[in-house]
């Protein structure tokens, strides 16, 4: 399957022209680094907790700050990407730089407050990137939108899988604060390359024609009962995910004594299993319906979360984490 997707991607790239390939290349590489910075967070969190002497409540507050910023800013920053389409190169570059600055701040932070600010900046960078990148590809590839977004998504998939291992290696090689601080270097370099590489690319981009119409669409959507129930279910699902995403790394490193490299392996395993399960769950959803797929998946995931605390370290825990990976990220796309 991977070979077939790769061949189709090459055929697609050969047929779209050099300028659009340039855009796709910059955005896909940028997406890899955005997900590098996203998946950097859970692997470094136990080391940050120990280094700053934080308690579990403070650790939860750090991740809550990151998630709250992402959730609160997704909509307004999406509207910003529509309103100032000519400046999308700057928006994309800023997203990467904000991520690097976030980790620099957390690496030099003497107090919990500044670590909170750094965590919020990670969320800001995430929210800045995705609306602008998606809108740019949708506008420039109207006839091949799905393929362009799939190529863009490959950057995320590779980043999600490789980052935990890379960060784990860095943490066993360098002090945790140095590992955080050095992230500003690739962020500044790549941010500059994206800004200069895409300079002038969006000069003719149109702004959103009707802000009032956009707001009416949002209000109508918010009144839809299906949207409300879906939002509640996704919200509960995300609450469970966030708890596991925050405290599973701490459990593995603090309580089981695993090194950051082994921790990175387990998190990478989650993402790898999600890559395998995503097309399968997508097929089941199309074949039997989303409700028939999501309900048993939510139940299975809840049981697997409970098993984390009772299974034996080693093979049993590895199997449970692998099984969690089948649903952990994939259900967001079903």
Tab-separated table of N, CA and C in Angstrom, residues 115-281:
chain	number	residue	atom	x	y	z
A	115	UNK	N	6.930	28.478	31.911
A	115	UNK	CA	6.670	27.203	31.240
A	115	UNK	C	5.238	27.154	30.718
A	116	UNK	N	4.301	27.758	31.466
A	116	UNK	CA	2.907	27.860	31.005
A	116	UNK	C	2.840	28.685	29.728
A	117	UNK	N	3.545	29.811	29.707
A	117	UNK	CA	3.559	30.665	28.509
A	117	UNK	C	4.148	29.898	27.328
A	118	UNK	N	5.231	29.168	27.559
A	118	UNK	CA	5.829	28.372	26.494
A	118	UNK	C	4.878	27.318	25.966
A	119	UNK	N	4.159	26.646	26.861
A	119	UNK	CA	3.185	25.641	26.429
A	119	UNK	C	2.089	26.268	25.577
A	120	UNK	N	1.642	27.446	25.975
A	120	UNK	CA	0.615	28.137	25.192
A	120	UNK	C	1.133	28.492	23.801
A	121	UNK	N	2.409	28.850	23.701
A	121	UNK	CA	2.984	29.180	22.392
A	121	UNK	C	3.050	27.957	21.480
A	122	UNK	N	3.229	26.767	22.056
A	122	UNK	CA	3.175	25.547	21.242
A	122	UNK	C	1.795	25.416	20.608
A	123	UNK	N	0.751	25.667	21.402
A	123	UNK	CA	-0.607	25.635	20.865
A	123	UNK	C	-0.843	26.700	19.820
A	124	UNK	N	-0.269	27.889	20.028
A	124	UNK	CA	-0.414	28.966	19.054
A	124	UNK	C	0.209	28.583	17.724
A	125	UNK	N	1.401	28.013	17.752
A	125	UNK	CA	2.053	27.607	16.511
A	125	UNK	C	1.248	26.574	15.752
A	126	UNK	N	0.668	25.617	16.484
A	126	UNK	CA	-0.162	24.593	15.845
A	126	UNK	C	-1.374	25.210	15.176
A	127	UNK	N	-2.046	26.127	15.883
A	127	UNK	CA	-3.256	26.749	15.340
A	127	UNK	C	-2.954	27.689	14.180
A	128	UNK	N	-1.786	28.292	14.185
A	128	UNK	CA	-1.406	29.166	13.070
A	128	UNK	C	-1.165	28.366	11.797
A	129	UNK	N	-0.536	27.207	11.930
A	129	UNK	CA	-0.097	26.469	10.747
A	129	UNK	C	-1.243	25.862	9.954
A	130	UNK	N	-2.070	25.068	10.607
A	130	UNK	CA	-2.979	24.190	9.874
A	130	UNK	C	-4.029	24.917	9.030
A	131	UNK	N	-4.714	25.952	9.522
A	131	UNK	CA	-5.676	26.632	8.641
A	131	UNK	C	-5.015	27.270	7.423
A	132	UNK	N	-3.864	27.920	7.638
A	132	UNK	CA	-3.189	28.593	6.524
A	132	UNK	C	-2.664	27.588	5.509
A	133	UNK	N	-2.086	26.484	5.979
A	133	UNK	CA	-1.548	25.474	5.063
A	133	UNK	C	-2.658	24.795	4.280
A	134	UNK	N	-3.738	24.423	4.967
A	134	UNK	CA	-4.851	23.749	4.293
A	134	UNK	C	-5.506	24.659	3.269
A	135	UNK	N	-5.723	25.920	3.645
A	135	UNK	CA	-6.337	26.866	2.708
A	135	UNK	C	-5.442	27.101	1.496
A	136	UNK	N	-4.140	27.187	1.713
A	136	UNK	CA	-3.211	27.422	0.606
A	136	UNK	C	-3.244	26.278	-0.393
A	137	UNK	N	-3.208	25.054	0.102
A	137	UNK	CA	-3.232	23.896	-0.797
A	137	UNK	C	-4.586	23.758	-1.483
A	138	UNK	N	-5.658	24.030	-0.765
A	138	UNK	CA	-6.993	23.927	-1.366
A	138	UNK	C	-7.160	24.936	-2.494
A	139	UNK	N	-6.621	26.135	-2.302
A	139	UNK	CA	-6.746	27.173	-3.329
A	139	UNK	C	-5.870	26.896	-4.543
A	140	UNK	N	-4.677	26.382	-4.311
A	140	UNK	CA	-3.730	26.183	-5.408
A	140	UNK	C	-3.910	24.841	-6.123
A	141	UNK	N	-4.613	23.909	-5.483
A	141	UNK	CA	-4.853	22.592	-6.094
A	141	UNK	C	-6.353	22.289	-6.112
A	142	UNK	N	-7.153	23.148	-6.744
A	142	UNK	CA	-8.610	22.932	-6.692
A	142	UNK	C	-9.053	21.626	-7.330
A	143	UNK	N	-8.323	21.182	-8.360
A	143	UNK	CA	-8.729	19.965	-9.062
A	143	UNK	C	-8.119	18.711	-8.434
A	144	UNK	N	-7.127	18.888	-7.554
A	144	UNK	CA	-6.468	17.744	-6.915
A	144	UNK	C	-6.292	18.012	-5.426
A	145	UNK	N	-7.303	18.573	-4.848
A	145	UNK	CA	-7.228	18.996	-3.449
A	145	UNK	C	-6.927	17.829	-2.516
A	146	UNK	N	-7.664	16.720	-2.667
A	146	UNK	CA	-7.497	15.587	-1.755
A	146	UNK	C	-6.082	15.019	-1.830
A	147	UNK	N	-5.538	14.932	-3.044
A	147	UNK	CA	-4.185	14.388	-3.197
A	147	UNK	C	-3.151	15.320	-2.583
A	148	UNK	N	-3.319	16.624	-2.808
A	148	UNK	CA	-2.383	17.589	-2.231
A	148	UNK	C	-2.405	17.526	-0.706
A	149	UNK	N	-3.601	17.441	-0.131
A	149	UNK	CA	-3.707	17.362	1.324
A	149	UNK	C	-3.146	16.042	1.849
A	150	UNK	N	-3.271	14.975	1.046
A	150	UNK	CA	-2.709	13.687	1.457
A	150	UNK	C	-1.185	13.738	1.481
A	151	UNK	N	-0.586	14.379	0.468
A	151	UNK	CA	0.877	14.541	0.452
A	151	UNK	C	1.313	15.388	1.644
A	152	UNK	N	0.579	16.468	1.899
A	152	UNK	CA	0.830	17.314	3.062
A	152	UNK	C	0.734	16.486	4.348
A	153	UNK	N	-0.250	15.593	4.410
A	153	UNK	CA	-0.423	14.748	5.584
A	153	UNK	C	0.700	13.754	5.781
A	154	UNK	N	1.373	13.370	4.686
A	154	UNK	CA	2.508	12.454	4.815
A	154	UNK	C	3.608	13.068	5.676
A	155	UNK	N	3.778	14.386	5.572
A	155	UNK	CA	4.761	15.054	6.421
A	155	UNK	C	4.432	14.881	7.892
A	156	UNK	N	3.134	14.971	8.221
A	156	UNK	CA	2.707	14.782	9.607
A	156	UNK	C	2.927	13.349	10.058
A	157	UNK	N	2.584	12.389	9.195
A	157	UNK	CA	2.720	10.978	9.558
A	157	UNK	C	4.173	10.621	9.855
A	158	UNK	N	5.071	11.067	8.988
A	158	UNK	CA	6.499	10.789	9.198
A	158	UNK	C	6.991	11.492	10.462
A	159	UNK	N	6.572	12.751	10.631
A	159	UNK	CA	6.984	13.495	11.816
A	159	UNK	C	6.494	12.862	13.102
A	160	UNK	N	5.224	12.449	13.122
A	160	UNK	CA	4.658	11.835	14.324
A	160	UNK	C	5.381	10.550	14.705
A	161	UNK	N	5.799	9.775	13.707
A	161	UNK	CA	6.413	8.471	13.973
A	161	UNK	C	7.881	8.592	14.364
A	162	UNK	N	8.615	9.490	13.708
A	162	UNK	CA	10.056	9.581	13.947
A	162	UNK	C	10.425	10.491	15.114
A	163	UNK	N	9.599	11.497	15.380
A	163	UNK	CA	9.947	12.483	16.402
A	163	UNK	C	10.185	11.876	17.779
A	164	UNK	N	9.293	11.015	18.301
A	164	UNK	CA	9.542	10.490	19.652
A	164	UNK	C	10.891	9.793	19.789
A	165	UNK	N	11.302	9.060	18.757
A	165	UNK	CA	12.609	8.401	18.803
A	165	UNK	C	13.734	9.430	18.767
A	166	UNK	N	13.589	10.438	17.892
A	166	UNK	CA	14.610	11.472	17.795
A	166	UNK	C	14.749	12.267	19.077
A	167	UNK	N	13.631	12.628	19.680
A	167	UNK	CA	13.664	13.398	20.924
A	167	UNK	C	14.223	12.545	22.059
A	168	UNK	N	13.835	11.274	22.098
A	168	UNK	CA	14.389	10.382	23.113
A	168	UNK	C	15.901	10.290	23.018
A	169	UNK	N	16.423	10.211	21.785
A	169	UNK	CA	17.876	10.169	21.586
A	169	UNK	C	18.527	11.465	22.072
A	170	UNK	N	17.912	12.607	21.748
A	170	UNK	CA	18.467	13.889	22.195
A	170	UNK	C	18.508	13.978	23.719
A	171	UNK	N	17.461	13.475	24.369
A	171	UNK	CA	17.374	13.595	25.826
A	171	UNK	C	18.367	12.695	26.554
A	172	UNK	N	18.784	11.596	25.927
A	172	UNK	CA	19.810	10.757	26.567
A	172	UNK	C	21.214	11.228	26.190
A	173	UNK	N	21.299	12.189	25.267
A	173	UNK	CA	22.595	12.695	24.817
A	173	UNK	C	22.915	14.053	25.429
A	174	UNK	N	21.891	14.911	25.569
A	174	UNK	CA	22.073	16.267	26.083
A	174	UNK	C	21.189	16.478	27.312
A	175	UNK	N	21.514	17.474	28.147
A	175	UNK	CA	20.606	17.829	29.241
A	175	UNK	C	19.242	18.262	28.695
A	176	UNK	N	18.196	18.066	29.498
A	176	UNK	CA	16.838	18.349	29.023
A	176	UNK	C	16.664	19.806	28.618
A	177	UNK	N	17.268	20.745	29.404
A	177	UNK	CA	17.077	22.157	29.084
A	177	UNK	C	17.819	22.538	27.802
A	178	UNK	N	18.983	21.944	27.570
A	178	UNK	CA	19.706	22.190	26.318
A	178	UNK	C	18.922	21.653	25.130
A	179	UNK	N	18.324	20.478	25.295
A	179	UNK	CA	17.508	19.892	24.233
A	179	UNK	C	16.349	20.811	23.870
A	180	UNK	N	15.730	21.412	24.872
A	180	UNK	CA	14.645	22.361	24.613
A	180	UNK	C	15.165	23.609	23.906
A	181	UNK	N	16.244	24.164	24.414
A	181	UNK	CA	16.752	25.427	23.877
A	181	UNK	C	17.210	25.302	22.433
A	182	UNK	N	17.782	24.158	22.057
A	182	UNK	CA	18.325	24.019	20.707
A	182	UNK	C	17.237	23.963	19.631
A	183	UNK	N	15.983	23.815	20.016
A	183	UNK	CA	14.910	23.755	19.019
A	183	UNK	C	14.708	25.087	18.299
A	184	UNK	N	15.194	26.167	18.889
A	184	UNK	CA	15.038	27.468	18.238
A	184	UNK	C	15.855	27.543	16.952
A	185	UNK	N	16.941	26.774	16.866
A	185	UNK	CA	17.815	26.851	15.685
A	185	UNK	C	17.105	26.348	14.429
A	186	UNK	N	16.585	25.105	14.398
A	186	UNK	CA	15.857	24.687	13.191
A	186	UNK	C	14.596	25.502	12.949
A	187	UNK	N	13.974	25.989	14.031
A	187	UNK	CA	12.755	26.786	13.853
A	187	UNK	C	13.053	28.090	13.116
A	188	UNK	N	14.102	28.792	13.527
A	188	UNK	CA	14.458	30.048	12.854
A	188	UNK	C	14.904	29.796	11.420
A	189	UNK	N	15.702	28.758	11.220
A	189	UNK	CA	16.202	28.459	9.881
A	189	UNK	C	15.060	28.099	8.940
A	190	UNK	N	14.210	27.179	9.361
A	190	UNK	CA	13.112	26.755	8.493
A	190	UNK	C	12.086	27.864	8.320
A	191	UNK	N	11.831	28.621	9.388
A	191	UNK	CA	10.900	29.739	9.268
A	191	UNK	C	11.361	30.734	8.219
A	192	UNK	N	12.657	31.040	8.224
A	192	UNK	CA	13.196	31.963	7.221
A	192	UNK	C	13.073	31.380	5.820
A	193	UNK	N	13.386	30.085	5.669
A	193	UNK	CA	13.309	29.454	4.348
A	193	UNK	C	11.879	29.439	3.816
A	194	UNK	N	10.914	29.150	4.681
A	194	UNK	CA	9.511	29.156	4.254
A	194	UNK	C	9.083	30.562	3.865
A	195	UNK	N	9.455	31.543	4.661
A	195	UNK	CA	9.077	32.932	4.375
A	195	UNK	C	9.674	33.404	3.057
A	196	UNK	N	10.967	33.149	2.844
A	196	UNK	CA	11.606	33.596	1.610
A	196	UNK	C	11.185	32.721	0.427
A	197	UNK	N	11.068	31.417	0.662
A	197	UNK	CA	10.734	30.510	-0.432
A	197	UNK	C	9.353	30.738	-0.999
A	198	UNK	N	8.415	31.158	-0.155
A	198	UNK	CA	7.041	31.388	-0.608
A	198	UNK	C	6.713	32.866	-0.747
A	199	UNK	N	7.737	33.726	-0.632
A	199	UNK	CA	7.508	35.166	-0.785
A	199	UNK	C	6.947	35.463	-2.171
A	200	UNK	N	5.877	36.192	-2.220
A	200	UNK	CA	5.248	36.541	-3.487
A	200	UNK	C	4.322	35.481	-4.034
A	201	UNK	N	4.310	34.306	-3.417
A	201	UNK	CA	3.488	33.211	-3.940
A	201	UNK	C	2.004	33.490	-3.772
A	202	UNK	N	1.658	34.259	-2.737
A	202	UNK	CA	0.244	34.502	-2.438
A	202	UNK	C	-0.173	35.935	-2.755
A	203	UNK	N	0.587	36.619	-3.614
A	203	UNK	CA	0.286	38.016	-3.912
A	203	UNK	C	-1.115	38.210	-4.470
A	204	UNK	N	-1.590	37.242	-5.234
A	204	UNK	CA	-2.908	37.374	-5.858
A	204	UNK	C	-4.007	36.644	-5.089
A	205	UNK	N	-3.688	36.214	-3.869
A	205	UNK	CA	-4.698	35.503	-3.078
A	205	UNK	C	-5.817	36.454	-2.696
A	206	UNK	N	-7.036	35.962	-2.755
A	206	UNK	CA	-8.197	36.778	-2.428
A	206	UNK	C	-8.551	36.621	-0.956
A	207	UNK	N	-9.050	37.716	-0.373
A	207	UNK	CA	-9.550	37.654	0.988
A	207	UNK	C	-10.944	37.057	0.982
A	208	UNK	N	-11.403	36.641	2.153
A	208	UNK	CA	-12.747	36.078	2.246
A	208	UNK	C	-13.761	37.156	1.890
A	209	UNK	N	-14.694	36.891	0.981
A	209	UNK	CA	-15.567	37.932	0.480
A	209	UNK	C	-16.561	38.464	1.492
A	210	UNK	N	-16.988	37.675	2.467
A	210	UNK	CA	-18.046	38.125	3.362
A	210	UNK	C	-17.804	37.617	4.769
A	211	UNK	N	-17.324	38.514	5.653
A	211	UNK	CA	-17.128	38.115	7.037
A	211	UNK	C	-18.467	37.872	7.724
A	212	UNK	N	-19.484	38.689	7.397
A	212	UNK	CA	-20.806	38.499	8.000
A	212	UNK	C	-21.395	37.152	7.598
A	213	UNK	N	-21.227	36.786	6.326
A	213	UNK	CA	-21.725	35.494	5.868
A	213	UNK	C	-21.019	34.351	6.560
A	214	UNK	N	-19.737	34.515	6.802
A	214	UNK	CA	-18.971	33.480	7.494
A	214	UNK	C	-19.485	33.297	8.919
A	215	UNK	N	-19.786	34.403	9.593
A	215	UNK	CA	-20.297	34.318	10.954
A	215	UNK	C	-21.677	33.671	10.987
A	216	UNK	N	-22.513	33.959	9.988
A	216	UNK	CA	-23.834	33.326	9.932
A	216	UNK	C	-23.702	31.811	9.780
A	217	UNK	N	-22.755	31.377	8.957
A	217	UNK	CA	-22.534	29.940	8.787
A	217	UNK	C	-22.111	29.295	10.108
A	218	UNK	N	-21.276	29.983	10.865
A	218	UNK	CA	-20.817	29.449	12.143
A	218	UNK	C	-21.974	29.341	13.133
A	219	UNK	N	-22.815	30.383	13.190
A	219	UNK	CA	-23.962	30.372	14.106
A	219	UNK	C	-24.930	29.255	13.739
A	220	UNK	N	-25.213	29.099	12.452
A	220	UNK	CA	-26.127	28.037	12.014
A	220	UNK	C	-25.576	26.652	12.354
A	221	UNK	N	-24.269	26.490	12.180
A	221	UNK	CA	-23.649	25.209	12.509
A	221	UNK	C	-23.749	24.926	14.006
A	222	UNK	N	-23.530	25.960	14.823
A	222	UNK	CA	-23.569	25.783	16.274
A	222	UNK	C	-24.960	25.422	16.777
A	223	UNK	N	-25.997	25.734	16.007
A	223	UNK	CA	-27.372	25.410	16.402
A	223	UNK	C	-27.798	24.015	15.956
A	224	UNK	N	-26.987	23.371	15.153
A	224	UNK	CA	-27.343	22.058	14.626
A	224	UNK	C	-27.216	21.003	15.731
A	225	UNK	N	-28.310	20.274	16.056
A	225	UNK	CA	-28.242	19.277	17.141
A	225	UNK	C	-27.178	18.205	16.896
A	226	UNK	N	-27.027	17.775	15.642
A	226	UNK	CA	-26.015	16.767	15.338
A	226	UNK	C	-24.626	17.289	15.656
A	227	UNK	N	-24.379	18.559	15.306
A	227	UNK	CA	-23.087	19.173	15.601
A	227	UNK	C	-22.856	19.236	17.109
A	228	UNK	N	-23.908	19.559	17.868
A	228	UNK	CA	-23.778	19.667	19.324
A	228	UNK	C	-23.418	18.317	19.941
A	229	UNK	N	-24.155	17.268	19.563
A	229	UNK	CA	-23.879	15.946	20.118
A	229	UNK	C	-22.508	15.437	19.686
A	230	UNK	N	-22.135	15.708	18.441
A	230	UNK	CA	-20.817	15.295	17.971
A	230	UNK	C	-19.721	16.025	18.739
A	231	UNK	N	-19.944	17.312	19.004
A	231	UNK	CA	-18.957	18.095	19.752
A	231	UNK	C	-18.803	17.567	21.171
A	232	UNK	N	-19.925	17.187	21.801
A	232	UNK	CA	-19.866	16.642	23.160
A	232	UNK	C	-19.080	15.331	23.181
A	233	UNK	N	-19.378	14.440	22.229
A	233	UNK	CA	-18.693	13.144	22.208
A	233	UNK	C	-17.205	13.303	21.923
A	234	UNK	N	-16.874	14.174	20.971
A	234	UNK	CA	-15.460	14.408	20.669
A	234	UNK	C	-14.766	15.069	21.851
A	235	UNK	N	-15.486	15.973	22.547
A	235	UNK	CA	-14.908	16.625	23.713
A	235	UNK	C	-14.566	15.636	24.818
A	236	UNK	N	-15.484	14.695	25.092
A	236	UNK	CA	-15.216	13.669	26.107
A	236	UNK	C	-14.055	12.766	25.685
A	237	UNK	N	-14.040	12.416	24.405
A	237	UNK	CA	-12.950	11.600	23.873
A	237	UNK	C	-11.612	12.312	24.036
A	238	UNK	N	-11.601	13.596	23.729
A	238	UNK	CA	-10.362	14.362	23.831
A	238	UNK	C	-9.902	14.510	25.273
A	239	UNK	N	-10.858	14.591	26.210
A	239	UNK	CA	-10.477	14.665	27.626
A	239	UNK	C	-9.695	13.422	28.038
A	240	UNK	N	-10.213	12.249	27.656
A	240	UNK	CA	-9.505	11.012	27.975
A	240	UNK	C	-8.145	10.938	27.308
A	241	UNK	N	-8.089	11.341	26.041
A	241	UNK	CA	-6.820	11.331	25.310
A	241	UNK	C	-5.802	12.243	25.974
A	242	UNK	N	-6.262	13.422	26.402
A	242	UNK	CA	-5.342	14.396	26.973
A	242	UNK	C	-4.740	13.887	28.282
A	243	UNK	N	-5.555	13.222	29.098
A	243	UNK	CA	-5.038	12.661	30.349
A	243	UNK	C	-3.947	11.631	30.059
A	244	UNK	N	-4.223	10.725	29.127
A	244	UNK	CA	-3.243	9.688	28.792
A	244	UNK	C	-2.015	10.304	28.132
A	245	UNK	N	-2.239	11.256	27.233
A	245	UNK	CA	-1.128	11.904	26.538
A	245	UNK	C	-0.209	12.626	27.516
A	246	UNK	N	-0.775	13.163	28.596
A	246	UNK	CA	0.013	13.906	29.572
A	246	UNK	C	0.740	12.994	30.547
A	247	UNK	N	0.031	11.998	31.081
A	247	UNK	CA	0.572	11.251	32.216
A	247	UNK	C	1.123	9.871	31.871
A	248	UNK	N	0.833	9.337	30.677
A	248	UNK	CA	1.479	8.081	30.292
A	248	UNK	C	2.998	8.242	30.206
A	249	UNK	N	3.527	9.312	29.573
A	249	UNK	CA	4.989	9.473	29.558
A	249	UNK	C	5.590	9.573	30.956
A	250	UNK	N	4.885	10.254	31.863
A	250	UNK	CA	5.392	10.385	33.232
A	250	UNK	C	5.370	9.035	33.939
A	251	UNK	N	4.329	8.262	33.719
A	251	UNK	CA	4.243	6.916	34.300
A	251	UNK	C	5.396	6.042	33.802
A	252	UNK	N	5.659	6.110	32.506
A	252	UNK	CA	6.713	5.269	31.935
A	252	UNK	C	8.091	5.667	32.440
A	253	UNK	N	8.347	6.968	32.541
A	253	UNK	CA	9.697	7.418	32.893
A	253	UNK	C	9.909	7.482	34.404
A	254	UNK	N	8.931	8.021	35.141
A	254	UNK	CA	9.123	8.188	36.582
A	254	UNK	C	8.858	6.905	37.361
A	255	UNK	N	7.756	6.240	37.058
A	255	UNK	CA	7.330	5.101	37.873
A	255	UNK	C	7.940	3.779	37.402
A	256	UNK	N	8.122	3.629	36.101
A	256	UNK	CA	8.701	2.385	35.591
A	256	UNK	C	10.196	2.504	35.339
A	257	UNK	N	10.728	3.732	35.395
A	257	UNK	CA	12.166	3.923	35.259
A	257	UNK	C	12.701	3.793	33.850
A	258	UNK	N	11.843	3.942	32.838
A	258	UNK	CA	12.301	3.852	31.455
A	258	UNK	C	13.085	5.104	31.083
A	259	UNK	N	14.058	4.936	30.213
A	259	UNK	CA	14.829	6.077	29.721
A	259	UNK	C	13.992	6.870	28.719
A	260	UNK	N	14.369	8.128	28.434
A	260	UNK	CA	13.642	8.889	27.413
A	260	UNK	C	13.618	8.198	26.056
A	261	UNK	N	14.671	7.436	25.735
A	261	UNK	CA	14.700	6.744	24.447
A	261	UNK	C	13.644	5.637	24.399
A	262	UNK	N	13.500	4.881	25.488
A	262	UNK	CA	12.469	3.841	25.541
A	262	UNK	C	11.086	4.479	25.544
A	263	UNK	N	10.936	5.579	26.281
A	263	UNK	CA	9.674	6.326	26.256
A	263	UNK	C	9.335	6.747	24.835
A	264	UNK	N	10.320	7.275	24.122
A	264	UNK	CA	10.097	7.680	22.736
A	264	UNK	C	9.680	6.521	21.859
A	265	UNK	N	10.244	5.344	22.121
A	265	UNK	CA	9.869	4.160	21.345
A	265	UNK	C	8.395	3.828	21.540
A	266	UNK	N	7.917	3.868	22.771
A	266	UNK	CA	6.517	3.535	23.034
A	266	UNK	C	5.573	4.535	22.358
A	267	UNK	N	5.918	5.816	22.402
A	267	UNK	CA	5.051	6.817	21.772
A	267	UNK	C	5.100	6.680	20.255
A	268	UNK	N	6.284	6.397	19.719
A	268	UNK	CA	6.387	6.156	18.275
A	268	UNK	C	5.566	4.938	17.875
A	269	UNK	N	5.530	3.937	18.740
A	269	UNK	CA	4.746	2.732	18.470
A	269	UNK	C	3.264	3.063	18.356
A	270	UNK	N	2.788	3.962	19.210
A	270	UNK	CA	1.394	4.409	19.122
A	270	UNK	C	1.083	4.969	17.740
A	271	UNK	N	1.948	5.847	17.274
A	271	UNK	CA	1.706	6.482	15.975
A	271	UNK	C	1.814	5.480	14.840
A	272	UNK	N	2.769	4.577	14.928
A	272	UNK	CA	2.927	3.579	13.868
A	272	UNK	C	1.688	2.696	13.764
A	273	UNK	N	1.125	2.296	14.889
A	273	UNK	CA	-0.078	1.470	14.871
A	273	UNK	C	-1.259	2.250	14.306
A	274	UNK	N	-1.307	3.551	14.575
A	274	UNK	CA	-2.365	4.375	14.003
A	274	UNK	C	-2.270	4.468	12.495
A	275	UNK	N	-1.053	4.481	11.973
A	275	UNK	CA	-0.865	4.494	10.523
A	275	UNK	C	-1.425	3.229	9.890
A	276	UNK	N	-1.263	2.106	10.586
A	276	UNK	CA	-1.783	0.831	10.083
A	276	UNK	C	-3.305	0.785	10.151
A	277	UNK	N	-3.869	1.281	11.263
A	277	UNK	CA	-5.310	1.115	11.490
A	277	UNK	C	-6.172	2.138	10.761
A	278	UNK	N	-5.590	3.283	10.379
A	278	UNK	CA	-6.418	4.349	9.808
A	278	UNK	C	-7.182	3.911	8.560
A	279	UNK	N	-6.543	3.298	7.554
A	279	UNK	CA	-7.326	2.870	6.389
A	279	UNK	C	-8.341	1.783	6.727
A	280	UNK	N	-8.038	0.942	7.721
A	280	UNK	CA	-8.967	-0.128	8.102
A	280	UNK	C	-10.220	0.456	8.746
A	281	UNK	N	-10.040	1.364	9.706
A	281	UNK	CA	-11.196	1.976	10.356
A	281	UNK	C	-11.974	2.847	9.379
